[in-house]
């Protein structure tokens, strides 16, 4: 079946450090891949997405590249800020055989804490 | 109000109580979702409604009963819950469900504690 595995947290970094959160997936069909972010006390927000192999999603300085050969979609940011402290979720949506897009399947989430 | 709102934000209930969670979206969307977020577990999809019709029930126990009276409102009726049902319940909406991917917009959630 379809599944998403992301690195266990929590991740604690100093401000301006480089961030990588690993995400790998298992899917049938042609999945689209996503990163969602959940700030404290809020719901999830879509951070970025990629819909086909080799696509790069980017937003707010975050990037992730859809790597079909390694079934990965790692999240990166060159210089994190205290305001980036949140829980990050990797997710996929696999296209059904009928061509319609399936529901979102989430990883367990990775909590990021950035210290000043 | 804008976006997706959920009430109450916090709820404590006994195992014999009956309560309801409410979700309202102000985005003109046609699909609404209930998710369960438990500690140390992936976000679990519970129900999907598309144009007020339930299109998915992800093997959810019958003590959870959803209701979608119109495309803007979604309820989750709770009765005889168990302590393991304590979690954050998230509501989301999207333009529609199925077809192409439609971004889901999430509410802030209801933190439920079952004593």
XYZ file of C-alpha atoms in Angstrom:
231
model
C 0.000 0.000 0.000
C 0.896 3.677 -0.072
C 2.913 5.077 2.815
C 5.186 7.928 3.852
C 8.191 7.693 6.168
C 9.871 10.772 7.543
C 12.680 11.255 9.998
C 11.877 11.133 13.681
C 12.085 14.367 15.584
C 12.444 16.526 17.375
C 15.033 18.464 15.414
C 16.690 21.365 17.242
C 18.766 23.881 15.310
C 20.316 27.277 15.885
C 19.113 30.228 13.853
C 20.693 30.407 10.361
C 21.562 26.687 10.378
C 20.874 24.452 7.378
C 17.787 22.243 7.608
C 17.115 18.855 6.052
C 14.085 16.737 6.935
C 14.125 13.398 5.144
C 11.021 11.899 3.581
C 10.670 8.702 1.573
C 7.532 7.168 0.156
C 5.999 3.986 -1.181
C 3.231 4.370 -3.716
C 1.488 2.721 -6.636
C 0.583 4.792 -9.629
C 1.879 8.345 -10.046
C 1.904 10.143 -6.695
C 2.006 13.838 -6.069
C 4.127 14.855 -3.069
C 3.608 17.576 -0.487
C 5.036 19.209 2.583
C 2.590 20.641 5.109
C 3.516 22.748 8.133
C 1.642 23.059 11.431
C 2.498 26.049 13.595
C 1.630 25.842 17.315
C -2.113 26.010 17.927
C -2.977 26.049 14.236
C -4.120 23.645 11.539
C -1.906 22.309 8.757
C -0.930 24.599 5.876
C 0.385 23.510 2.497
C 4.039 24.558 2.293
C 5.023 23.219 -1.123
C 4.232 20.477 -3.602
C 5.580 18.591 -6.624
C 3.398 16.643 -9.005
C 5.897 14.720 -11.136
C 9.420 13.333 -11.069
C 12.253 15.912 -10.972
C 9.857 18.752 -10.082
C 11.110 21.102 -7.382
C 8.611 22.673 -5.033
C 9.622 25.851 -3.225
C 8.091 28.374 -0.852
C 9.322 30.718 1.910
C 12.916 29.577 1.339
C 12.027 25.886 1.667
C 12.671 23.490 -1.214
C 12.043 19.833 -1.973
C 12.778 17.851 -5.149
C 10.713 14.866 -6.268
C 13.236 12.041 -6.750
C 11.597 9.024 -8.321
C 14.796 6.971 -8.415
C 15.210 7.194 -4.637
C 11.464 7.623 -3.865
C 12.336 10.666 -1.794
C 11.116 14.221 -1.227
C 13.490 15.725 1.328
C 12.723 19.188 2.703
C 15.585 21.704 2.854
C 16.154 25.290 3.884
C 19.465 27.063 3.757
C 19.036 29.304 6.800
C 16.283 28.644 9.332
C 14.663 31.275 11.517
C 13.023 31.053 14.940
C 9.677 31.593 13.183
C 10.176 28.304 11.303
C 9.627 26.357 14.526
C 6.705 24.059 13.756
C 5.797 20.474 12.902
C 6.441 19.485 9.285
C 4.466 16.736 7.556
C 5.387 14.965 4.349
C 2.398 13.629 2.408
C 1.489 11.947 -0.837
C -1.560 11.655 -2.984
C -1.464 8.706 -5.363
C -3.453 8.836 -8.550
C -6.007 6.036 -8.764
C -6.153 3.668 -11.714
C -9.221 5.535 -12.921
C -7.090 8.657 -13.121
C -8.569 10.523 -10.184
C -6.363 11.825 -7.402
C -6.430 9.815 -4.177
C -6.656 11.148 -0.666
C -3.653 12.512 1.223
C -1.478 10.062 3.163
C 0.695 11.721 5.800
C 3.932 10.882 7.547
C 4.109 11.103 11.342
C 5.473 14.641 11.333
C 8.818 16.090 12.421
C 8.935 18.768 15.081
C 11.479 21.509 14.403
C 12.657 23.892 17.117
C 14.917 26.787 16.128
C 16.827 28.533 18.911
C 17.999 32.166 18.666
C -14.625 34.789 9.725
C -12.379 33.450 7.013
C -10.930 30.068 6.154
C -11.931 27.014 8.143
C -13.193 27.367 11.710
C -13.792 24.676 14.298
C -15.687 24.741 17.575
C -15.116 24.041 20.330
C -11.328 24.348 20.421
C -11.136 22.168 23.527
C -13.557 19.530 24.813
C -13.440 17.249 27.824
C -16.088 14.558 28.015
C -16.911 11.401 29.916
C -17.365 8.062 28.209
C -21.152 8.234 28.550
C -21.533 11.765 27.194
C -22.810 12.808 23.790
C -21.171 15.805 22.170
C -20.688 17.273 18.700
C -17.787 18.947 16.942
C -18.548 21.637 14.395
C -16.610 22.747 11.344
C -17.450 25.617 9.024
C -15.632 26.692 5.886
C -15.948 30.131 4.322
C -14.039 29.311 1.134
C -16.828 28.182 -1.175
C -15.435 24.650 -1.281
C -17.388 21.498 -2.076
C -15.386 18.865 -0.204
C -14.865 18.529 3.535
C -12.801 16.112 5.608
C -12.392 14.899 9.183
C -8.930 13.809 10.355
C -7.708 12.421 13.672
C -4.273 13.509 14.905
C -2.871 11.403 17.746
C 0.512 11.722 19.361
C 3.208 9.593 17.698
C 0.875 8.482 14.870
C 0.349 9.733 11.323
C -2.613 11.943 10.594
C -5.573 9.617 9.957
C -8.297 10.413 7.460
C -11.715 9.563 8.948
C -14.409 10.804 6.570
C -14.705 12.605 3.236
C -17.739 14.463 1.964
C -17.938 15.691 -1.626
C -20.941 17.848 -2.573
C -22.605 16.815 0.730
C -22.313 13.108 -0.060
C -20.075 10.868 2.024
C -17.501 9.392 -0.300
C -15.177 7.793 2.221
C -15.464 6.207 5.646
C -12.042 4.981 6.625
C -13.229 2.106 8.856
C -14.185 4.525 11.612
C -16.056 3.085 14.633
C -19.762 3.848 14.755
C -19.345 5.911 17.944
C -18.197 8.640 15.521
C -21.077 9.838 13.337
C -20.501 12.560 10.719
C -23.118 14.888 9.313
C -22.815 17.278 6.380
C -26.016 19.335 6.015
C -24.515 21.573 3.322
C -21.176 22.194 1.657
C -20.143 24.771 4.258
C -20.809 22.806 7.448
C -19.546 19.516 8.783
C -20.296 17.936 12.148
C -18.841 15.007 14.021
C -21.245 13.552 16.566
C -19.598 11.680 19.415
C -21.138 9.141 21.799
C -19.819 6.512 24.206
C -16.221 7.323 23.355
C -13.183 5.579 24.817
C -10.104 7.189 26.396
C -8.051 6.157 23.350
C -10.247 8.467 21.262
C -8.555 11.434 22.922
C -6.811 13.341 20.127
C -6.823 16.496 18.034
C -9.632 16.354 15.474
C -8.940 18.378 12.374
C -11.390 19.492 9.746
C -10.313 20.418 6.223
C -11.934 21.558 3.012
C -10.980 21.648 -0.651
C -12.526 22.763 -3.905
C -13.623 19.194 -4.541
C -12.453 15.631 -3.872
C -11.187 13.469 -6.707
C -10.311 14.460 -10.238
C -7.209 16.597 -9.907
C -5.455 17.463 -6.658
C -7.165 20.263 -4.797
C -5.268 21.878 -1.928
C -6.801 21.126 1.439
C -7.251 23.967 3.917
C -7.259 22.950 7.554
C -8.990 24.328 10.608
C -7.148 24.735 13.945
C -8.639 21.560 15.367
C -10.604 20.508 18.438
C -8.514 19.036 21.263
C -10.681 16.215 22.673
C -10.035 14.526 26.008
C -12.129 11.510 26.995
C -12.078 10.700 30.681
